[in-house]
Amino acid sequence: MYAQRPGRSGADAPTDWSVQSTGQARFTWEYDDGRERLLALYQKGKDKQWDGAKRIDWDLEVDPYDPLGVPDQNMTLYGTPYWDKMNERDRRELRRHYASWQFSQFLHGEQGAMVCAARIVESAPDLDAKFYSATQTMDEARHAEIYARFLHEKVGLLYPINDNLQSLLGDTLRDSRWDMPYLGMQVLIEGLALAAFGMLRDTTDKPLPKQILAYVMQDEARHVAFGRMALRDYYKQLTDAELREREEFVIEGCYLMRDRLRGAEVLENFGIPAKDADELSEQSEYLALFRKLLFSRIVPCVKDIGLWGERLQRAYVDMGVFDLGDSNLDLLMAQDEEIAEKLDAERFAAEEAARTEEVAQAIREGAS
């Protein structure tokens, strides 16, 4: 079921989108050489493949009217006259819509990542990059499958793609330069998604979304590492003018995501005028913190790959995120891996203990 949106109701919501892309499919006949670190990442990508239907415990119950269990204070309307006028039924529906909006954008972004990864297989000049991108394409397909299943089976509500996310994705896909799917998707969209995933993973008290977010983030840690390696090598070869073009793309994309990915369409679905929805979003203390933390993965990655010109630095100062450039991205990625592995260990230890107890109980009953 599609959530209504002004000018795009459930019945009217488009079910497909075509992007006219340009570029070249590039082949290489050099099969012997490759970057050791990238080939090691490719091996890890193969080793870490998993089945979303089996690794995730889909039998866990989810309350569709409180799918994530995050505090009401995190919602833009909390503490406003609009919130005070709502009855408990309205508030339950609002929690459902916010969760649906967030996970729907995750879903749309993952499909975009899948298409971009496939583009990288086609256009990257080096075979080691093509190898890894092939594993990433499968990862992104799995993520889209998981988010779609969660929304369909557990929430029962789907939001269309945010117009501004769609715009950034379109710009990424339409660019003919082979490195732009890396930059637009791997660094910007995936970097933003990782930060959003992490905030929800660390605040939700619901086991099913925690599993989904932790396992997806474990894959994404490899994807970010891949983008950093490939772009760092390539950008060392570019002229100052070419680097400035890419920095302009990053600046525009960051402002777009900061100012437009706020969930105002959720508020409009509850009868709040668009102007009020924008003002409430702008005044939300939680959203201000959320918007800053969204760049915790992007800024250090941009700096690491060599895009750190004066204008880009000024833009990050203006956004209030310049200090994030010194964040330890490797440590963040390692923590994402460890959280997923720890969750697996806890889950499977509990399941093994339950199986052991079943056997012991059967023995006791047989003895009696």
Short mmCIF file of C-alpha atoms in Angstrom, two decimals:
data_model
loop_
_atom_site.label_atom_id
_atom_site.label_comp_id
_atom_site.label_asym_id
_atom_site.label_seq_id
_atom_site.Cartn_x
_atom_site.Cartn_y
_atom_site.Cartn_z
CA MET A 1 0.00 0.00 0.00
CA TYR A 2 1.40 3.40 -0.98
CA ALA A 3 1.17 6.27 1.48
CA GLN A 4 -0.56 9.28 0.00
CA ARG A 5 1.54 12.25 -0.91
CA PRO A 6 0.40 15.60 -2.28
CA GLY A 7 0.13 15.19 -6.04
CA ARG A 8 1.09 11.53 -5.80
CA SER A 9 -1.53 9.36 -4.12
CA GLY A 10 -1.39 5.62 -3.79
CA ALA A 11 -3.33 5.14 -7.00
CA ASP A 12 -1.30 7.76 -8.86
CA ALA A 13 2.17 6.86 -7.58
CA PRO A 14 4.39 5.87 -10.52
CA THR A 15 5.57 2.28 -10.44
CA ASP A 16 8.66 2.76 -12.59
CA TRP A 17 11.22 5.38 -13.57
CA SER A 18 13.49 5.48 -16.61
CA VAL A 19 16.79 7.37 -16.60
CA GLN A 20 18.54 8.07 -19.90
CA SER A 21 22.17 7.30 -19.08
CA THR A 22 25.31 7.83 -21.12
CA GLY A 23 28.77 6.35 -20.90
CA GLN A 24 30.87 3.50 -22.17
CA ALA A 25 31.03 -0.19 -21.39
CA ARG A 26 34.73 -0.81 -20.82
CA PHE A 27 36.55 -4.13 -21.21
CA THR A 28 40.08 -4.97 -20.20
CA TRP A 29 42.10 -7.94 -21.37
CA GLU A 30 44.63 -7.70 -18.52
CA TYR A 31 43.74 -10.49 -16.14
CA ASP A 32 46.95 -11.00 -14.16
CA ASP A 33 47.47 -7.80 -12.21
CA GLY A 34 45.26 -6.18 -9.63
CA ARG A 35 45.47 -4.08 -6.52
CA GLU A 36 46.11 -6.43 -3.61
CA ARG A 37 43.85 -4.59 -1.17
CA LEU A 38 40.98 -4.44 -3.66
CA LEU A 39 41.30 -8.12 -4.52
CA ALA A 40 41.32 -8.92 -0.78
CA LEU A 41 38.12 -6.91 -0.44
CA TYR A 42 36.63 -8.86 -3.35
CA GLN A 43 37.49 -12.12 -1.56
CA LYS A 44 35.85 -10.82 1.59
CA GLY A 45 32.80 -9.84 -0.44
CA LYS A 46 32.49 -13.43 -1.65
CA ASP A 47 33.07 -14.91 1.79
CA LYS A 48 30.50 -12.65 3.46
CA GLN A 49 27.53 -13.36 1.20
CA TRP A 50 24.40 -14.33 3.16
CA ASP A 51 20.75 -15.17 2.63
CA GLY A 52 18.30 -12.60 3.99
CA ALA A 53 15.57 -15.22 4.19
CA LYS A 54 17.65 -17.33 6.59
CA ARG A 55 19.98 -15.07 8.54
CA ILE A 56 17.17 -12.74 9.67
CA ASP A 57 14.54 -14.04 12.07
CA TRP A 58 11.37 -13.07 10.21
CA ASP A 59 9.19 -14.78 12.82
CA LEU A 60 9.82 -11.90 15.22
CA GLU A 61 6.65 -9.90 15.85
CA VAL A 62 6.54 -6.21 14.90
CA ASP A 63 3.91 -3.69 15.99
CA PRO A 64 3.15 -1.83 12.74
CA TYR A 65 2.19 1.24 14.78
CA ASP A 66 5.53 1.30 16.58
CA PRO A 67 7.91 -0.63 14.29
CA LEU A 68 11.14 0.97 15.57
CA GLY A 69 10.40 1.78 19.20
CA VAL A 70 12.23 5.10 19.05
CA PRO A 71 11.20 7.87 21.51
CA ASP A 72 8.34 10.15 20.52
CA GLN A 73 10.69 13.09 21.15
CA ASN A 74 12.45 12.13 17.90
CA MET A 75 9.38 13.04 15.85
CA THR A 76 9.15 16.54 14.41
CA LEU A 77 5.62 17.14 15.73
CA TYR A 78 6.42 16.20 19.34
CA GLY A 79 5.77 19.12 21.72
CA THR A 80 3.95 21.22 19.11
CA PRO A 81 0.26 22.25 19.09
CA TYR A 82 -0.31 19.70 16.32
CA TRP A 83 0.93 16.93 18.63
CA ASP A 84 -1.22 18.15 21.52
CA LYS A 85 -4.35 17.97 19.35
CA MET A 86 -3.69 14.35 18.34
CA ASN A 87 -5.39 11.45 20.07
CA GLU A 88 -3.47 8.23 20.73
CA ARG A 89 -4.79 6.63 17.54
CA ASP A 90 -3.39 9.53 15.47
CA ARG A 91 -0.05 9.29 17.25
CA ARG A 92 0.17 5.57 16.59
CA GLU A 93 -0.51 6.20 12.91
CA LEU A 94 2.14 8.94 12.88
CA ARG A 95 4.76 6.52 14.28
CA ARG A 96 3.85 4.06 11.55
CA HIS A 97 4.18 6.69 8.81
CA TYR A 98 7.55 7.95 10.05
CA ALA A 99 8.95 4.42 10.17
CA SER A 100 7.52 3.69 6.73
CA TRP A 101 8.99 6.88 5.28
CA GLN A 102 12.45 6.13 6.65
CA PHE A 103 12.57 2.49 5.56
CA SER A 104 10.99 3.34 2.19
CA GLN A 105 13.81 5.79 1.45
CA PHE A 106 16.29 3.11 2.54
CA LEU A 107 14.62 0.70 0.11
CA HIS A 108 14.66 3.14 -2.82
CA GLY A 109 18.28 4.02 -2.07
CA GLU A 110 19.30 0.36 -2.05
CA GLN A 111 17.73 -0.19 -5.45
CA GLY A 112 19.64 2.85 -6.67
CA ALA A 113 22.83 1.39 -5.19
CA MET A 114 22.18 -1.89 -6.99
CA VAL A 115 21.81 -0.10 -10.35
CA CYS A 116 24.91 2.05 -9.71
CA ALA A 117 26.98 -1.00 -8.73
CA ALA A 118 25.95 -2.66 -11.98
CA ARG A 119 26.99 0.51 -13.84
CA ILE A 120 30.39 0.35 -12.16
CA VAL A 121 30.84 -3.24 -13.37
CA GLU A 122 30.12 -1.96 -16.87
CA SER A 123 32.20 1.21 -16.85
CA ALA A 124 35.12 0.79 -14.42
CA PRO A 125 38.41 0.47 -16.34
CA ASP A 126 40.07 -2.03 -13.99
CA LEU A 127 39.17 -5.69 -13.61
CA ASP A 128 39.64 -5.75 -9.83
CA ALA A 129 37.04 -2.97 -9.52
CA LYS A 130 34.67 -4.88 -11.80
CA PHE A 131 35.10 -8.03 -9.69
CA TYR A 132 34.24 -6.25 -6.45
CA SER A 133 31.33 -4.30 -7.94
CA ALA A 134 29.79 -7.59 -9.04
CA THR A 135 29.66 -8.76 -5.41
CA GLN A 136 28.30 -5.39 -4.33
CA THR A 137 25.49 -5.62 -6.88
CA MET A 138 24.36 -8.82 -5.17
CA ASP A 139 24.67 -7.19 -1.74
CA GLU A 140 22.46 -4.29 -2.78
CA ALA A 141 19.87 -6.64 -4.28
CA ARG A 142 19.72 -8.47 -0.94
CA HIS A 143 19.29 -5.19 0.95
CA ALA A 144 16.43 -4.07 -1.31
CA GLU A 145 14.80 -7.48 -0.86
CA ILE A 146 15.03 -7.22 2.94
CA TYR A 147 13.71 -3.66 3.26
CA ALA A 148 10.85 -4.43 0.85
CA ARG A 149 9.89 -7.51 2.87
CA PHE A 150 9.97 -5.59 6.16
CA LEU A 151 7.73 -2.85 4.77
CA HIS A 152 5.34 -5.27 3.08
CA GLU A 153 4.99 -7.89 5.82
CA LYS A 154 5.58 -5.92 9.02
CA VAL A 155 4.51 -2.32 8.37
CA GLY A 156 2.08 -2.60 5.45
CA LEU A 157 2.84 0.88 4.14
CA LEU A 158 5.23 2.18 1.48
CA TYR A 159 6.20 5.77 0.67
CA PRO A 160 7.30 6.90 -2.81
CA ILE A 161 10.90 7.96 -3.27
CA ASN A 162 11.65 11.44 -1.98
CA ASP A 163 11.86 13.86 -4.92
CA ASN A 164 15.29 15.14 -3.91
CA LEU A 165 16.77 11.69 -3.38
CA GLN A 166 15.45 10.80 -6.84
CA SER A 167 17.03 13.96 -8.27
CA LEU A 168 20.46 13.14 -6.81
CA LEU A 169 20.19 9.55 -8.00
CA GLY A 170 19.25 10.74 -11.50
CA ASP A 171 22.20 13.14 -11.63
CA THR A 172 24.49 10.30 -10.58
CA LEU A 173 23.23 7.91 -13.25
CA ARG A 174 23.06 10.43 -16.09
CA ASP A 175 26.70 11.50 -15.76
CA SER A 176 28.88 9.85 -18.40
CA ARG A 177 32.09 9.90 -16.32
CA TRP A 178 32.79 6.43 -14.97
CA ASP A 179 33.73 7.60 -11.47
CA MET A 180 30.45 9.44 -10.81
CA PRO A 181 28.43 6.37 -9.72
CA TYR A 182 31.15 5.85 -7.12
CA LEU A 183 31.01 9.45 -5.95
CA GLY A 184 27.25 9.96 -6.05
CA MET A 185 26.25 6.59 -4.67
CA GLN A 186 29.20 5.14 -2.72
CA VAL A 187 30.22 8.36 -1.02
CA LEU A 188 27.13 10.57 -0.82
CA ILE A 189 23.96 8.46 -0.84
CA GLU A 190 25.49 5.38 0.81
CA GLY A 191 27.39 7.56 3.29
CA LEU A 192 24.19 9.30 4.32
CA ALA A 193 22.33 6.01 4.51
CA LEU A 194 25.02 4.47 6.71
CA ALA A 195 24.74 7.27 9.23
CA ALA A 196 20.94 6.99 9.27
CA PHE A 197 21.14 3.20 9.61
CA GLY A 198 23.57 3.56 12.50
CA MET A 199 21.42 6.03 14.42
CA LEU A 200 18.39 3.75 14.16
CA ARG A 201 20.40 0.59 14.88
CA ASP A 202 21.72 2.13 18.09
CA THR A 203 18.39 3.58 19.30
CA THR A 204 15.75 1.00 18.36
CA ASP A 205 14.75 -1.52 21.00
CA LYS A 206 13.04 -3.78 18.46
CA PRO A 207 15.03 -6.93 17.57
CA LEU A 208 13.93 -7.34 13.94
CA PRO A 209 14.85 -3.87 12.63
CA LYS A 210 18.05 -4.04 14.71
CA GLN A 211 19.02 -7.26 12.92
CA ILE A 212 18.23 -5.82 9.51
CA LEU A 213 20.19 -2.62 10.09
CA ALA A 214 23.19 -4.35 11.67
CA TYR A 215 23.56 -6.91 8.89
CA VAL A 216 23.08 -4.35 6.10
CA MET A 217 25.68 -2.08 7.71
CA GLN A 218 28.16 -4.95 7.84
CA ASP A 219 27.98 -5.14 4.04
CA GLU A 220 28.06 -1.38 3.61
CA ALA A 221 31.33 -1.14 5.55
CA ARG A 222 32.96 -3.04 2.66
CA HIS A 223 31.25 -0.87 0.05
CA VAL A 224 32.57 2.35 1.55
CA ALA A 225 36.08 0.86 1.74
CA PHE A 226 35.83 -0.07 -1.94
CA GLY A 227 34.76 3.41 -3.00
CA ARG A 228 37.57 4.99 -1.00
CA MET A 229 40.25 2.79 -2.55
CA ALA A 230 39.08 3.18 -6.12
CA LEU A 231 38.48 6.93 -6.00
CA ARG A 232 41.61 7.75 -4.00
CA ASP A 233 43.74 6.11 -6.68
CA TYR A 234 41.89 7.74 -9.56
CA TYR A 235 41.64 11.27 -8.14
CA LYS A 236 45.41 11.48 -7.75
CA GLN A 237 45.56 11.55 -11.56
CA LEU A 238 43.03 14.35 -12.13
CA THR A 239 43.74 18.01 -12.86
CA ASP A 240 42.71 20.78 -10.47
CA ALA A 241 39.83 21.69 -12.79
CA GLU A 242 38.55 18.10 -12.83
CA LEU A 243 38.76 17.88 -9.06
CA ARG A 244 36.81 21.16 -8.71
CA GLU A 245 34.02 19.75 -10.90
CA ARG A 246 33.66 16.79 -8.56
CA GLU A 247 33.81 19.00 -5.50
CA GLU A 248 30.94 21.08 -6.93
CA PHE A 249 28.92 17.89 -7.34
CA VAL A 250 29.62 16.94 -3.71
CA ILE A 251 28.68 20.41 -2.41
CA GLU A 252 25.38 20.47 -4.30
CA GLY A 253 24.55 16.91 -3.24
CA CYS A 254 25.31 17.58 0.43
CA TYR A 255 23.16 20.72 0.57
CA LEU A 256 20.36 18.87 -1.19
CA MET A 257 20.41 16.00 1.29
CA ARG A 258 20.75 18.26 4.31
CA ASP A 259 17.89 20.58 3.39
CA ARG A 260 15.43 18.28 1.67
CA LEU A 261 15.54 14.82 3.25
CA ARG A 262 13.42 15.74 6.26
CA GLY A 263 10.22 13.71 5.92
CA ALA A 264 8.00 16.76 5.44
CA GLU A 265 5.74 14.68 3.18
CA VAL A 266 4.75 12.66 6.27
CA LEU A 267 3.49 15.81 7.98
CA GLU A 268 1.59 16.86 4.85
CA ASN A 269 -0.17 13.51 4.88
CA PHE A 270 -1.53 14.47 8.31
CA GLY A 271 -3.06 17.67 6.98
CA ILE A 272 -0.24 20.03 7.91
CA PRO A 273 0.35 22.73 5.25
CA ALA A 274 3.65 22.44 3.40
CA LYS A 275 4.91 25.79 4.76
CA ASP A 276 4.22 24.72 8.35
CA ALA A 277 5.77 21.32 7.72
CA ASP A 278 8.98 22.96 6.49
CA GLU A 279 9.10 25.36 9.45
CA LEU A 280 8.50 22.60 11.99
CA SER A 281 11.24 20.51 10.40
CA GLU A 282 13.63 23.46 10.53
CA GLN A 283 12.88 24.07 14.23
CA SER A 284 13.22 20.44 15.35
CA GLU A 285 16.20 20.01 17.71
CA TYR A 286 16.35 16.28 17.05
CA LEU A 287 16.31 16.79 13.30
CA ALA A 288 19.13 19.35 13.58
CA LEU A 289 21.25 16.77 15.43
CA PHE A 290 20.21 14.07 12.97
CA ARG A 291 21.18 16.22 9.98
CA LYS A 292 24.63 16.83 11.39
CA LEU A 293 25.23 13.18 12.21
CA LEU A 294 24.13 12.24 8.69
CA PHE A 295 27.48 13.60 7.50
CA SER A 296 29.59 11.60 9.97
CA ARG A 297 30.46 9.08 7.23
CA ILE A 298 30.52 11.44 4.24
CA VAL A 299 32.91 14.21 5.35
CA PRO A 300 35.88 11.99 6.37
CA CYS A 301 35.42 9.91 3.21
CA VAL A 302 35.41 12.98 0.95
CA LYS A 303 38.58 14.22 2.64
CA ASP A 304 40.22 10.80 2.39
CA ILE A 305 39.70 10.46 -1.37
CA GLY A 306 41.32 13.83 -2.04
CA LEU A 307 38.36 16.18 -2.51
CA TRP A 308 39.21 18.88 0.03
CA GLY A 309 39.45 22.16 -1.87
CA GLU A 310 38.87 25.54 -0.27
CA ARG A 311 35.28 25.93 -1.51
CA LEU A 312 34.30 22.46 -0.29
CA GLN A 313 35.83 23.20 3.12
CA ARG A 314 33.88 26.47 3.33
CA ALA A 315 30.66 24.61 2.51
CA TYR A 316 31.28 22.14 5.32
CA VAL A 317 32.02 25.01 7.72
CA ASP A 318 28.68 26.57 6.68
CA MET A 319 26.90 23.26 7.34
CA GLY A 320 28.59 22.93 10.71
CA VAL A 321 30.19 19.59 9.84
CA PHE A 322 33.77 20.58 8.98
CA ASP A 323 35.15 19.02 12.18
CA LEU A 324 33.85 15.62 11.07
CA GLY A 325 36.66 15.50 8.50
CA ASP A 326 39.00 14.21 11.20
CA SER A 327 36.71 11.32 12.22
CA ASN A 328 38.27 7.87 12.15
CA LEU A 329 36.33 6.24 9.32
CA ASP A 330 38.21 2.94 9.63
CA LEU A 331 37.17 2.69 13.28
CA LEU A 332 33.53 3.34 12.42
CA MET A 333 33.61 0.62 9.75
CA ALA A 334 35.28 -1.85 12.14
CA GLN A 335 32.58 -1.17 14.73
CA ASP A 336 29.87 -1.88 12.15
CA GLU A 337 31.49 -5.28 11.47
CA GLU A 338 31.84 -6.08 15.17
CA ILE A 339 28.23 -5.18 16.03
CA ALA A 340 26.86 -7.54 13.36
CA GLU A 341 29.19 -10.37 14.43
CA LYS A 342 28.28 -9.89 18.09
CA LEU A 343 24.58 -9.94 17.25
CA ASP A 344 25.07 -13.20 15.35
CA ALA A 345 26.97 -14.73 18.26
CA GLU A 346 24.27 -13.76 20.77
CA ARG A 347 21.43 -14.97 18.56
CA PHE A 348 22.97 -18.32 17.71
CA ALA A 349 24.12 -18.94 21.27
CA ALA A 350 20.56 -18.42 22.49
CA GLU A 351 19.20 -20.73 19.78
CA GLU A 352 21.77 -23.41 20.65
CA ALA A 353 20.87 -23.13 24.35
CA ALA A 354 17.19 -23.53 23.49
CA ARG A 355 17.91 -26.64 21.39
CA THR A 356 20.03 -28.10 24.20
CA GLU A 357 17.22 -27.52 26.67
CA GLU A 358 14.73 -29.21 24.34
CA VAL A 359 16.93 -32.30 24.18
CA ALA A 360 17.43 -32.31 27.95
CA GLN A 361 13.69 -31.96 28.48
CA ALA A 362 13.01 -34.89 26.16
CA ILE A 363 15.55 -37.00 28.07
CA ARG A 364 13.94 -36.11 31.39
CA GLU A 365 10.49 -36.96 30.11
CA GLY A 366 11.77 -40.27 28.76
CA ALA A 367 13.40 -41.14 32.06
CA SER A 368 10.23 -40.42 33.98
#
